Short mmCIF file of C-alpha atoms in Angstrom, two decimals:
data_model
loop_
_atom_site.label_atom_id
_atom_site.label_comp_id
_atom_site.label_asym_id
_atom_site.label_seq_id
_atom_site.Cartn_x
_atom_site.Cartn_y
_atom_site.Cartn_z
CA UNK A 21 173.23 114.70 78.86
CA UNK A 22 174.20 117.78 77.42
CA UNK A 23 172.39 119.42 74.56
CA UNK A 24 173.73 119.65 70.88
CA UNK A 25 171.57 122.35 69.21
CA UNK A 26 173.24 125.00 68.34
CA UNK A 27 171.64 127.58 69.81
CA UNK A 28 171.57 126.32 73.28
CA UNK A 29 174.00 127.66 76.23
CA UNK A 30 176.62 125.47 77.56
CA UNK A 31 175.82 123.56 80.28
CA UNK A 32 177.05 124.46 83.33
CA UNK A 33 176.69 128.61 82.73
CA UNK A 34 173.19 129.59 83.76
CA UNK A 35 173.69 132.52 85.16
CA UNK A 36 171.63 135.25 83.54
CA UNK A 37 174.11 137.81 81.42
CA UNK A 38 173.25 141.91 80.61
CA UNK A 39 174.83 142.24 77.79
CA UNK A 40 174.08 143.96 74.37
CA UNK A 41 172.60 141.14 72.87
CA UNK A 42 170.80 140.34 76.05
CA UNK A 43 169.57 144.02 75.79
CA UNK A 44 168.35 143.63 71.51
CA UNK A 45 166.74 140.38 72.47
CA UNK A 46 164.85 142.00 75.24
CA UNK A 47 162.45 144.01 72.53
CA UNK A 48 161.73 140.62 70.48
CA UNK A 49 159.16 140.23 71.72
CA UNK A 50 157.54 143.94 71.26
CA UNK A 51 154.99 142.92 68.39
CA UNK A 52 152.48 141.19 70.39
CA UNK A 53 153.23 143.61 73.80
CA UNK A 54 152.79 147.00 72.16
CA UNK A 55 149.43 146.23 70.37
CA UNK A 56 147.61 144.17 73.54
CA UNK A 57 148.72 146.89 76.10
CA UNK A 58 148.25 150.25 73.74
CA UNK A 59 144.34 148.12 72.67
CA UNK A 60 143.55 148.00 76.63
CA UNK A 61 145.07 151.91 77.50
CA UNK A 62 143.65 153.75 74.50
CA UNK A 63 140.11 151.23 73.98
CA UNK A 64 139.15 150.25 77.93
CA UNK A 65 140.59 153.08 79.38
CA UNK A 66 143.13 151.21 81.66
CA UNK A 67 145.61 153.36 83.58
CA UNK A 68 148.77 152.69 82.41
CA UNK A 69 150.52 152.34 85.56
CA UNK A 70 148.91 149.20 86.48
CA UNK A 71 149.58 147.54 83.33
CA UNK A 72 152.85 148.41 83.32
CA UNK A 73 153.88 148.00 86.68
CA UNK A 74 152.29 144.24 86.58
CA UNK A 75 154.62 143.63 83.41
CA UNK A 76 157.35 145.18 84.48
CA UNK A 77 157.47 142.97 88.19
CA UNK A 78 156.28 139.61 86.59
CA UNK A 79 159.22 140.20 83.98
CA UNK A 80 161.64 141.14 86.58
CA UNK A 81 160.77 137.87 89.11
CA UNK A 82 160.39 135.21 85.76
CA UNK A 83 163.77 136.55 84.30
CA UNK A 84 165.81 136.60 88.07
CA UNK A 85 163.74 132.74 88.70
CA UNK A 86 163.87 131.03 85.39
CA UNK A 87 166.78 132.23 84.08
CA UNK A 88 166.29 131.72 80.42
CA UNK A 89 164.13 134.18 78.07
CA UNK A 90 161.11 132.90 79.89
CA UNK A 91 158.41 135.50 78.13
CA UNK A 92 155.54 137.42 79.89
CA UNK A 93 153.05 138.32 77.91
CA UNK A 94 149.37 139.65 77.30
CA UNK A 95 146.62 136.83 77.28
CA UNK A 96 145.53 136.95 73.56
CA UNK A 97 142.04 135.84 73.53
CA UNK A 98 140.91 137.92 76.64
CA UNK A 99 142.87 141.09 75.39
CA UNK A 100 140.59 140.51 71.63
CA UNK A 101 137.54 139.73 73.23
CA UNK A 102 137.71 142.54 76.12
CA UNK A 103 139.17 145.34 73.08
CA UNK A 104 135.68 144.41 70.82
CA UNK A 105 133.18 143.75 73.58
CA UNK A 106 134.32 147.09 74.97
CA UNK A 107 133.85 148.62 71.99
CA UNK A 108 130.57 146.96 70.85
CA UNK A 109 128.52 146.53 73.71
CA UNK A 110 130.73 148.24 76.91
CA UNK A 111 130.12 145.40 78.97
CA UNK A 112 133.46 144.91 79.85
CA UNK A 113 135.22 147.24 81.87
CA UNK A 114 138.63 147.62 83.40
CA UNK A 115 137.46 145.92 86.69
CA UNK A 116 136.24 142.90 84.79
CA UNK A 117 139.64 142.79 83.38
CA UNK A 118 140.75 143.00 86.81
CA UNK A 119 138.50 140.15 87.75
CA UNK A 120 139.74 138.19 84.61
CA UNK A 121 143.03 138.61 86.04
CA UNK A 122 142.35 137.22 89.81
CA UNK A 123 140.31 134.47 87.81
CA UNK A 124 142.85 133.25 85.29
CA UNK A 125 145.46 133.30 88.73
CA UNK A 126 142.96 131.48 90.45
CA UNK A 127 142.49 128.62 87.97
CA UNK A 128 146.19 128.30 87.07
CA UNK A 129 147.46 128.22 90.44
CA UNK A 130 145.40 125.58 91.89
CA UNK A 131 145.97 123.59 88.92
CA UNK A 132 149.73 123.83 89.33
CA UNK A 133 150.04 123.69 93.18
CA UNK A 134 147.75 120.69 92.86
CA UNK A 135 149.95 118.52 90.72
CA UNK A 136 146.99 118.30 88.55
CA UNK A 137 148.95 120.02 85.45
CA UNK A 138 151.78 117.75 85.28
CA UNK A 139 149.12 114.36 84.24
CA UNK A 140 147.48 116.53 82.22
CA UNK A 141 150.44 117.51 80.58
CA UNK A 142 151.07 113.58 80.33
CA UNK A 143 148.33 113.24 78.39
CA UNK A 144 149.27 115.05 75.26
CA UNK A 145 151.30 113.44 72.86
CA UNK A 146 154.29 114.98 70.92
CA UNK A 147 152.61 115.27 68.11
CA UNK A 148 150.38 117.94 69.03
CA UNK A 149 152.73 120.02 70.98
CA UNK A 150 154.63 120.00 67.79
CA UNK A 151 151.81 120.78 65.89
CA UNK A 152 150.95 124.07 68.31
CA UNK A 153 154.22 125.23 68.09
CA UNK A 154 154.31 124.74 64.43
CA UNK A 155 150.99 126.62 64.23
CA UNK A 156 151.49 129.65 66.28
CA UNK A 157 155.24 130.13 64.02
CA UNK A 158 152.61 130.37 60.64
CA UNK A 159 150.04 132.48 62.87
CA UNK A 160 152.46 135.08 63.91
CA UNK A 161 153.78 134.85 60.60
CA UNK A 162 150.42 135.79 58.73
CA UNK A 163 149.85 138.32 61.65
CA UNK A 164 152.97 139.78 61.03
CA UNK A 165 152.18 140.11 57.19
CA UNK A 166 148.85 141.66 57.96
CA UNK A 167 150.53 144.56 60.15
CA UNK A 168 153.66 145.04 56.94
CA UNK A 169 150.96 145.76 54.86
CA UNK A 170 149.99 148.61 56.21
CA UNK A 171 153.27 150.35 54.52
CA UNK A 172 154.84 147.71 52.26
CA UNK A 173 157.53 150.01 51.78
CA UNK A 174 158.82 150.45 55.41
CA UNK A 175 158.35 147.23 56.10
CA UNK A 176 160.48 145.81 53.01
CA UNK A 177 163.22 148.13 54.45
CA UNK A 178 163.04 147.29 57.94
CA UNK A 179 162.83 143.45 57.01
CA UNK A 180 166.04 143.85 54.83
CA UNK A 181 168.16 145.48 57.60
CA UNK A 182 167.22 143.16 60.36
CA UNK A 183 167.62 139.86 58.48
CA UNK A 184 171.52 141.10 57.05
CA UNK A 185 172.15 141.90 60.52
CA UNK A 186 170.51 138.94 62.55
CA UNK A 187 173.41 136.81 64.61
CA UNK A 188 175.97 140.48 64.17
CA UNK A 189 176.68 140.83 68.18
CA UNK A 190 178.91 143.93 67.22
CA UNK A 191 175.53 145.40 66.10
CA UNK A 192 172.33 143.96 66.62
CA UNK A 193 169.77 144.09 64.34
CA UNK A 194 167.01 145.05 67.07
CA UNK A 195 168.63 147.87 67.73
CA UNK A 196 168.47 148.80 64.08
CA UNK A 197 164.99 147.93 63.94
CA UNK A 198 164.11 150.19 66.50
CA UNK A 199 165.89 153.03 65.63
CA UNK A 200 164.37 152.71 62.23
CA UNK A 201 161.00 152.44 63.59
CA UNK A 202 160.97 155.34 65.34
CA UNK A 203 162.53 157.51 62.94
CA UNK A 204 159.91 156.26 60.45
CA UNK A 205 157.29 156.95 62.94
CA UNK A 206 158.96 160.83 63.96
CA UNK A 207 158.23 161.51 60.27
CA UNK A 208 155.31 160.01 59.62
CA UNK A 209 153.38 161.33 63.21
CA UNK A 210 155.78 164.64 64.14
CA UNK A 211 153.24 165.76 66.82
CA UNK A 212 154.44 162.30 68.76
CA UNK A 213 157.65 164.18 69.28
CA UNK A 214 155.87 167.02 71.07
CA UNK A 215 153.46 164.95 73.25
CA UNK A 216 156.88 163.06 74.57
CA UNK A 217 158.31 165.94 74.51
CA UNK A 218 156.08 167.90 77.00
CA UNK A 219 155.60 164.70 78.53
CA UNK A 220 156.99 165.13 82.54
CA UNK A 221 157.88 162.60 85.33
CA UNK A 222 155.45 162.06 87.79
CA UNK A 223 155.99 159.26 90.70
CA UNK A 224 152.91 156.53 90.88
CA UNK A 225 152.62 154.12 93.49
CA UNK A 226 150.41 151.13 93.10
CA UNK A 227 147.29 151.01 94.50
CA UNK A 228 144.56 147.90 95.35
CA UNK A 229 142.56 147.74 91.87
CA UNK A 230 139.46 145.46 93.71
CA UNK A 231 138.12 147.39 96.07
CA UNK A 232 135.03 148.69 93.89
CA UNK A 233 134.82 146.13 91.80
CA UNK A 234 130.90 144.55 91.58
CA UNK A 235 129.40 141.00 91.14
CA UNK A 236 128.76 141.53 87.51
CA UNK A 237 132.29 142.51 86.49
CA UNK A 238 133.28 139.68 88.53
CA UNK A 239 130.61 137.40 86.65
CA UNK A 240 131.64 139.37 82.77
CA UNK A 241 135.78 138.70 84.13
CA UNK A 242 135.27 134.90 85.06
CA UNK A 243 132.21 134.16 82.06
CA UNK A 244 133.36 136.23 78.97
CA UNK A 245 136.93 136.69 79.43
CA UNK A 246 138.63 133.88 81.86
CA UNK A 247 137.36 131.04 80.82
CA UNK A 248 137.46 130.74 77.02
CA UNK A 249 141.41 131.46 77.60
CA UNK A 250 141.72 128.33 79.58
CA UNK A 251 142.33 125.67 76.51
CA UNK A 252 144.81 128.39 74.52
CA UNK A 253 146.52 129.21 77.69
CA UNK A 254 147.35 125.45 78.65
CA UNK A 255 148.43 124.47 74.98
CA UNK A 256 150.44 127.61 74.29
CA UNK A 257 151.62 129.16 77.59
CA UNK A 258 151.94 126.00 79.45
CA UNK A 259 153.12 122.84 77.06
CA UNK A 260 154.52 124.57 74.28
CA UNK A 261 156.95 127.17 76.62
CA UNK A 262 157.62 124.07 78.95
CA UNK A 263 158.66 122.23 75.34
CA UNK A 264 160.27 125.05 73.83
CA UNK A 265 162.56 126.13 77.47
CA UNK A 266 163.30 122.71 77.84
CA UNK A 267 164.53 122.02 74.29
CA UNK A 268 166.86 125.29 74.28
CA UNK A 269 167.99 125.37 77.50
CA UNK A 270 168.15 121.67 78.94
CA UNK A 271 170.47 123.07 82.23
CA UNK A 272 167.54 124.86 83.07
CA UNK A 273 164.63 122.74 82.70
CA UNK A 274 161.11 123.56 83.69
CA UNK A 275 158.14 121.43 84.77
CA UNK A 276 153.97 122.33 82.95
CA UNK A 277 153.23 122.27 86.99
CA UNK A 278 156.02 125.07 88.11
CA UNK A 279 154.70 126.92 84.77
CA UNK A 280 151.15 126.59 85.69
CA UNK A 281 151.79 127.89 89.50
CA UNK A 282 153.97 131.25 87.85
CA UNK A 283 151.03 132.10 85.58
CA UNK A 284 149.27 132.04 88.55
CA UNK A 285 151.16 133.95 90.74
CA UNK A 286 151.64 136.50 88.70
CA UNK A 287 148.11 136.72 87.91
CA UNK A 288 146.82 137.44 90.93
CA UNK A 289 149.18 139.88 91.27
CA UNK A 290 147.98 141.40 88.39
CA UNK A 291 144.57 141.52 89.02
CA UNK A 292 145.35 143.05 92.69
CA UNK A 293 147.14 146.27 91.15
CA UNK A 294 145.05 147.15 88.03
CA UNK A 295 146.94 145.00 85.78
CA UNK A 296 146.24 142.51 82.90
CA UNK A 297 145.84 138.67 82.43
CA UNK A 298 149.60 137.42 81.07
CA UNK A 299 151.12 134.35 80.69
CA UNK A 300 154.14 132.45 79.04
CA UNK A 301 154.20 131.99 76.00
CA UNK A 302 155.85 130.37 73.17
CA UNK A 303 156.35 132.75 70.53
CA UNK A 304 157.74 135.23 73.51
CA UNK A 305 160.46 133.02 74.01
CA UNK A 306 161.31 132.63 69.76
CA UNK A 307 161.05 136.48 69.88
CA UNK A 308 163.47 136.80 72.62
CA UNK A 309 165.99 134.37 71.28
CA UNK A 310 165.60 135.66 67.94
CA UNK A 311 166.87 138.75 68.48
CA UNK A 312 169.67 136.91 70.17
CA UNK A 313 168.72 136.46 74.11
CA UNK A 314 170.03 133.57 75.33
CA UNK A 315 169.42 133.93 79.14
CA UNK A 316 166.62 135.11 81.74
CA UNK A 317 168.79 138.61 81.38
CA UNK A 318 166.86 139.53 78.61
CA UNK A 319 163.31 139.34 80.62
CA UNK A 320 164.81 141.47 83.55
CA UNK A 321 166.20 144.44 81.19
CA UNK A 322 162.75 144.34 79.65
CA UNK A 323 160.25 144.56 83.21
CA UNK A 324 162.87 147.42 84.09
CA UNK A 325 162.30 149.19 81.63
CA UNK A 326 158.36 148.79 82.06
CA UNK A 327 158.96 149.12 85.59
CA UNK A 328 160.75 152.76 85.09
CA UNK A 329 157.77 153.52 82.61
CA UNK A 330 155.16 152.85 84.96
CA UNK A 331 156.66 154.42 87.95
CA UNK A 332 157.20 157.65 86.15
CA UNK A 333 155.86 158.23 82.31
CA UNK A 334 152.71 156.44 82.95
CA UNK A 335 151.27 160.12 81.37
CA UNK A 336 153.27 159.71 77.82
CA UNK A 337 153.10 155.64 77.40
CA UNK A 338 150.35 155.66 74.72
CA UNK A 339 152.41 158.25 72.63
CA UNK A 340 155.49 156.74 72.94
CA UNK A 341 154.22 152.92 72.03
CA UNK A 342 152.42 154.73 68.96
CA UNK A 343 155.90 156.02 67.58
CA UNK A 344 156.34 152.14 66.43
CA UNK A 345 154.85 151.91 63.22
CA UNK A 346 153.31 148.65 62.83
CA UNK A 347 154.96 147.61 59.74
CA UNK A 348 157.64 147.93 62.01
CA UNK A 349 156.05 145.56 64.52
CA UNK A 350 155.24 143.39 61.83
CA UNK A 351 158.80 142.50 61.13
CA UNK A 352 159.19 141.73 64.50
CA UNK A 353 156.31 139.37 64.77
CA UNK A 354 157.24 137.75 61.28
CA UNK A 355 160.66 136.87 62.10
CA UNK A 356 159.69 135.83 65.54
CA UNK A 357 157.21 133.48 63.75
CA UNK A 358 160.21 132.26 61.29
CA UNK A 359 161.76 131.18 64.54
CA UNK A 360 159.30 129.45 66.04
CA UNK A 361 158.32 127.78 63.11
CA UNK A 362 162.40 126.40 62.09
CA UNK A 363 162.34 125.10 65.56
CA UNK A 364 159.83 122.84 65.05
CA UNK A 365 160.09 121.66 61.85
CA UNK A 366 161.37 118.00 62.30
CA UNK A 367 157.80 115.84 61.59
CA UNK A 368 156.83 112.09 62.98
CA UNK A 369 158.30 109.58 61.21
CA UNK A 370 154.56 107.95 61.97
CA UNK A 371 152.26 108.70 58.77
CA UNK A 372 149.25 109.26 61.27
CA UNK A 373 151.38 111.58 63.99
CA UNK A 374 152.56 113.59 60.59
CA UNK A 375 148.76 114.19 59.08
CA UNK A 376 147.74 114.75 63.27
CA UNK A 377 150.69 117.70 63.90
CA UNK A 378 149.75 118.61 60.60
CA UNK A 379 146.31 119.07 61.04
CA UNK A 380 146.85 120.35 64.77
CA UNK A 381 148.85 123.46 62.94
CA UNK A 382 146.57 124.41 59.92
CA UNK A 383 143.89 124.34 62.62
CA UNK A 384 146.21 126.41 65.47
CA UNK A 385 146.81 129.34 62.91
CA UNK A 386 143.51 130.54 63.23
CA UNK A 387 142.88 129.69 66.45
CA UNK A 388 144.95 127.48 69.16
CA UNK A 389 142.29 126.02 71.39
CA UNK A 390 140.62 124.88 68.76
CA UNK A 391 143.74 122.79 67.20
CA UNK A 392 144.58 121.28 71.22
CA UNK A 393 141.05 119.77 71.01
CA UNK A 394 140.70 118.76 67.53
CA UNK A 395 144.93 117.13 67.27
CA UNK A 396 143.92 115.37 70.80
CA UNK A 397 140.78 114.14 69.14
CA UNK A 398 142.07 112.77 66.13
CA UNK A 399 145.47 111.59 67.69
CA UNK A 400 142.75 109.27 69.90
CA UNK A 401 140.12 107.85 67.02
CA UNK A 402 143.37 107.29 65.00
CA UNK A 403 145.33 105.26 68.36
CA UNK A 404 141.75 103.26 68.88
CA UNK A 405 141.26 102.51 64.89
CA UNK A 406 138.23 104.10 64.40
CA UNK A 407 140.35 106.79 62.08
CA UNK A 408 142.61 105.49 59.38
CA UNK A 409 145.12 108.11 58.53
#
């Protein structure tokens, strides 16, 4: 049955599409890329090349495969945790993230391939996907907030440009956005201008990122950094993107298993080349559509772009992602929050699904693991009785 919301393609037209609103909604989701991938080049020491280049690919195969603004993105929770334990203690270092990466692919893939994901994925009610969604619109929200801050002033004029132009296809407002950004950011940091300006095209080829890596790193990847992503990465990156895809784009429908056996794929891909742990996530795909990206287009015009970047200005990537202000980025993660949050606004009728998704999203803001587990443990104390809500 076809869908009615608005915003969803006609049936029957999946083909991906390249053009200029395909190309704005490509950079929606630049507020949570930029900061994860310029925190792992300029605080671990990464070489750019292999970050890219794993971005750029995964992008390229998810857009051409999915067809819809399926998002790749950086793994949150190992991207914080590697950026402060590098800086605190230098136990982790760009071979554990390497090892994070082959781990997470590991995990993900067997769990997908094995059919495991899919009665997993059975066992959570709506409630709390609705509340995870709900709670990662607020969280990028307040995140976006805390970056506008940083130059209220910039950010009150970027904000007012993009929203009077949002849903104009004769000019869209990323394009705006951008061009405002890094005007802002010419002035602000002129000696940008000069790095990218002396900055020259080198070819890189990727290389096999595993060969020295030792037990330890392996140990620090699978211990410190894997693992604790597991919980965010299935409620997030697998439930809510398989809810979110299928809700927008019902033509092309997705299963938690197929998304489960991509994140792994790409993975240990990843980890092979010098790359980061990525995933799917929700708040990719509200970015993407946001800015008006409506098939898997969108993704592709994005990993090319990476792709070209990593092949030849790996040298003059960290200057060139610091010309963004992040007020700037901060519009583009507070309106991508806006959108993920209008999308799932419709509550239970249920009194004790509403307080659950409720709770689940208060809980999800500051931290999305912890909502899964506590919205799946209240949803079952209040189904047995032993929880009155």
């Amino acid at each position: 049955m076809p869908s009615t919301h608005p915003d969803a393609p006609a049936t029957g037209s999946p083909a991906n599409r390249y053009d200029r609103m395909e190309w704005a909604g490509a950079f929606g989701d630049l507020g949570t890329l930029i900061p994860f991938v310029a925190a792992y080049i300029g605080v671990l020491g990464m070489d750019p090349f292999g970050v890219l280049f794993a971005f750029g690919v995964s992008m390229i195969a998810c857009g051409l495969y999915y067809r819809t603004p399926f998002p790749v993105q950086p793994m949150k929770a190992i991207g914080a945790v590697a950026s402060i334990q590098a800086v605190q203690t230098a136990v982790v270092t760009p071979a554990a993230v390497y090892s994070a990466a082959i781990a997470t692919g590991i995990i993900w893939f067997g769990i997908g391939i094995s059919g495991l994901m899919g009665r997993v994925a059975r066992l959570v009610p709506p409630s709390i996907v609705l509340g995870i969604v709900l709670g990662l619109g607020f969280g990028f929200m307040l995140q976006g907030a805390r970056m506008m801050h940083t130059d209220w002033l910039v950010a009150i004029v970027g904000m007012a440009g993009t929203l009077a132009l949002m849903g104009n296809r004769a000019v869209p407002a990323m394009f705006v956005l951008l061009a405002f950004g890094a005007a802002v950011g010419a002035v602000q940091q002129p000696e940008l201008l000069s790095r990218l300006g002396a900055a020259s095209i080198g070819f890189s080829a990727p290389s096999f990122a595993l060969a020295d890596v030792t037990w330890n790193e392996v140990f620090v990847g699978l211990v410190l950094l894997a693992l604790p992503q597991v919980p965010l990465t299935l409620g997030n990156a697998v439930i809510a993107i398989t809810e979110e895809n299928n809700k927008y784009f019902p033509q092309r429908r997705v299963t938690e298993g197929k998304v489960a056996v991509s994140t792994g794929l790409m993975n240990l891909f990843s980890g092979a080349i010098g790359g980061v742990p990525m995933c799917h996530g929700a708040g990719g795909m509200a970015g993407h559509r946001a800015f008006g990206a409506r098939t898997g287009g969108s993704v592709v015009i994005l990993g090319c772009i990476l792709l070209a970047l990593a092949l030849f200005f790996s040298g003059s990537v960290h200057a060139l992602f610091q010309l963004f202000p992040p007020a700037v980025l901060g519009v583009v993660l507070f309106i991508t929050g806006m959108q993920l949050a209008a999308g799932s606004s419709t509550l239970p009728a249920q009194r004790g699904d509403r307080i659950v998704a409720l709770a689940c999203a208060a809980l999800c803001i500051w931290n999305v693991a912890l909502g899964f587990v506590a919205g799946v443990a209240l949803h079952c104390l209040s189904r047995r009785g032993w929880l009155r809500l």
